[in-house]
Amino acid sequence: MAAPVALATVQELADWIGAPIEANTAEYRRAEQCLRIASALVRTETGRTWLNPDGELLTVDENAAMVTLYCAGRVFDNREGMTREGIDDWSGSFKVDEAGAYLTATEKRMLSHLGGSTFGGLSTISTTRGECPPNTGGWVPTDTPNVFFPWY
């Protein structure tokens, strides 16, 4: 079975990182793998494939495409997950949430409206209904004076 089509193209990734990625090179193949990894993370987070039954790519939501590019760019630029580097008297550091490919909390929020399931956390469950139907049955008295329940 062939691997699912990535949610973004190598050319889009090259535009995102601001460097050309020539076809038929090792860098191109690495870019394809980075896009496949990022696409798998986005598909897992959203629970959607954006593929038709024949395996062809459907129209991808813009947020899903942007998150795919951002994640793939992170992996492409820093595949070792380095947090610091230095040459001679220059040194620099990078913020890396974890080793390998990952989605940040912001990226997960960007994808949350696309059908992904969230586990844990706070949520709100509505306990009210819309307007009450017209009272057609009368009122039932209670033990509390002047308090009645509608009877339908």
C-alpha positions as a Python dict, from the first residue, in 0.01 Angstrom:
ca = {
    (1, 'M'): (0, 0, 0),
    (2, 'A'): (134, 339, -96),
    (3, 'A'): (195, 603, 167),
    (4, 'P'): (-76, 871, 194),
    (5, 'V'): (-14, 1191, 3),
    (6, 'A'): (135, 1469, 216),
    (7, 'L'): (-90, 1762, 305),
    (8, 'A'): (158, 2011, 153),
    (9, 'T'): (413, 2000, -128),
    (10, 'V'): (791, 2019, -125),
    (11, 'Q'): (771, 2347, -319),
    (12, 'E'): (547, 2494, -48),
    (13, 'L'): (799, 2379, 214),
    (14, 'A'): (1083, 2537, 15),
    (15, 'D'): (887, 2863, 1),
    (16, 'W'): (820, 2841, 375),
    (17, 'I'): (1184, 2788, 476),
    (18, 'G'): (1311, 3033, 214),
    (19, 'A'): (1556, 2800, 44),
    (20, 'P'): (1530, 2608, -283),
    (21, 'I'): (1494, 2231, -265),
    (22, 'E'): (1601, 2081, -597),
    (23, 'A'): (1409, 1781, -736),
    (24, 'N'): (1577, 1440, -748),
    (25, 'T'): (1818, 1518, -463),
    (26, 'A'): (1864, 1378, -116),
    (27, 'E'): (1731, 1706, 27),
    (28, 'Y'): (1412, 1668, -179),
    (29, 'R'): (1357, 1314, -51),
    (30, 'R'): (1423, 1432, 305),
    (31, 'A'): (1171, 1715, 257),
    (32, 'E'): (914, 1459, 138),
    (33, 'Q'): (973, 1252, 452),
    (34, 'C'): (941, 1559, 675),
    (35, 'L'): (610, 1643, 508),
    (36, 'R'): (488, 1284, 552),
    (37, 'I'): (575, 1294, 923),
    (38, 'A'): (405, 1631, 972),
    (39, 'S'): (100, 1519, 771),
    (40, 'A'): (69, 1207, 985),
    (41, 'L'): (72, 1420, 1301),
    (42, 'V'): (-196, 1652, 1160),
    (43, 'R'): (-409, 1358, 1046),
    (44, 'T'): (-381, 1195, 1388),
    (45, 'E'): (-467, 1519, 1568),
    (46, 'T'): (-773, 1590, 1353),
    (47, 'G'): (-891, 1237, 1285),
    (48, 'R'): (-923, 1327, 916),
    (49, 'T'): (-727, 1206, 613),
    (50, 'W'): (-828, 1456, 339),
    (51, 'L'): (-815, 1164, 98),
    (52, 'N'): (-1092, 1027, -120),
    (53, 'P'): (-1150, 648, -138),
    (54, 'D'): (-898, 627, -426),
    (55, 'G'): (-625, 782, -207),
    (56, 'E'): (-623, 1115, -394),
    (57, 'L'): (-584, 1434, -194),
    (58, 'L'): (-898, 1642, -143),
    (59, 'T'): (-898, 2013, -65),
    (60, 'V'): (-701, 2054, 258),
    (61, 'D'): (-812, 2306, 520),
    (62, 'E'): (-575, 2604, 527),
    (63, 'N'): (-497, 2560, 898),
    (64, 'A'): (-406, 2195, 841),
    (65, 'A'): (-177, 2289, 550),
    (66, 'M'): (-8, 2569, 750),
    (67, 'V'): (48, 2346, 1056),
    (68, 'T'): (189, 2075, 827),
    (69, 'L'): (436, 2322, 675),
    (70, 'Y'): (538, 2468, 1010),
    (71, 'C'): (598, 2124, 1165),
    (72, 'A'): (778, 1992, 856),
    (73, 'G'): (994, 2305, 846),
    (74, 'R'): (1089, 2254, 1209),
    (75, 'V'): (1194, 1895, 1139),
    (76, 'F'): (1370, 1985, 812),
    (77, 'D'): (1572, 2269, 967),
    (78, 'N'): (1656, 2092, 1293),
    (79, 'R'): (1626, 1718, 1240),
    (80, 'E'): (1857, 1638, 1529),
    (81, 'G'): (1648, 1842, 1773),
    (82, 'M'): (1949, 2049, 1882),
    (83, 'T'): (1893, 2302, 2153),
    (84, 'R'): (2235, 2473, 2128),
    (85, 'E'): (2510, 2506, 1873),
    (86, 'G'): (2831, 2700, 1845),
    (87, 'I'): (3122, 2767, 1614),
    (88, 'D'): (3433, 2935, 1751),
    (89, 'D'): (3314, 3227, 1961),
    (90, 'W'): (2954, 3221, 1825),
    (91, 'S'): (2684, 3021, 1996),
    (92, 'G'): (2308, 3006, 1965),
    (93, 'S'): (2021, 2825, 2127),
    (94, 'F'): (1687, 2701, 2000),
    (95, 'K'): (1359, 2637, 2174),
    (96, 'V'): (1276, 2269, 2120),
    (97, 'D'): (969, 2131, 2296),
    (98, 'E'): (1073, 1770, 2240),
    (99, 'A'): (1296, 1561, 2017),
    (100, 'G'): (1160, 1464, 1677),
    (101, 'A'): (842, 1586, 1511),
    (102, 'Y'): (573, 1736, 1732),
    (103, 'L'): (281, 1976, 1727),
    (104, 'T'): (288, 2273, 1960),
    (105, 'A'): (-8, 2369, 2178),
    (106, 'T'): (-85, 2657, 1942),
    (107, 'E'): (-84, 2425, 1640),
    (108, 'K'): (-317, 2185, 1819),
    (109, 'R'): (-553, 2476, 1891),
    (110, 'M'): (-542, 2569, 1522),
    (111, 'L'): (-652, 2215, 1436),
    (112, 'S'): (-908, 2171, 1715),
    (113, 'H'): (-1202, 2288, 1502),
    (114, 'L'): (-1128, 2026, 1237),
    (115, 'G'): (-1270, 1735, 1430),
    (116, 'G'): (-982, 1629, 1648),
    (117, 'S'): (-1064, 1474, 1979),
    (118, 'T'): (-922, 1615, 2296),
    (119, 'F'): (-872, 1412, 2607),
    (120, 'G'): (-885, 1573, 2947),
    (121, 'G'): (-898, 1939, 3022),
    (122, 'L'): (-1189, 2159, 3108),
    (123, 'S'): (-1501, 2185, 2901),
    (124, 'T'): (-1857, 2310, 2932),
    (125, 'I'): (-2169, 2102, 2903),
    (126, 'S'): (-2488, 2294, 2855),
    (127, 'T'): (-2761, 2207, 3105),
    (128, 'T'): (-3031, 2431, 2964),
    (129, 'R'): (-3264, 2385, 2675),
    (130, 'G'): (-3420, 2627, 2436),
    (131, 'E'): (-3751, 2795, 2496),
    (132, 'C'): (-4007, 2595, 2694),
    (133, 'P'): (-4298, 2466, 2491),
    (134, 'P'): (-4633, 2625, 2564),
    (135, 'N'): (-4791, 2497, 2881),
    (136, 'T'): (-5071, 2266, 2771),
    (137, 'G'): (-5125, 2057, 3082),
    (138, 'G'): (-5137, 2293, 3377),
    (139, 'W'): (-4929, 2336, 3687),
    (140, 'V'): (-4843, 2089, 3962),
    (141, 'P'): (-4825, 2231, 4316),
    (142, 'T'): (-4519, 2165, 4532),
    (143, 'D'): (-4452, 2172, 4907),
    (144, 'T'): (-4307, 2522, 4865),
    (145, 'P'): (-4576, 2789, 4867),
    (146, 'N'): (-4631, 2966, 4533),
    (147, 'V'): (-4391, 2732, 4346),
    (148, 'F'): (-4541, 2517, 4069),
    (149, 'F'): (-4399, 2281, 3808),
    (150, 'P'): (-4541, 2276, 3458),
    (151, 'W'): (-4736, 1967, 3358),
    (152, 'Y'): (-4729, 1875, 2988),
}
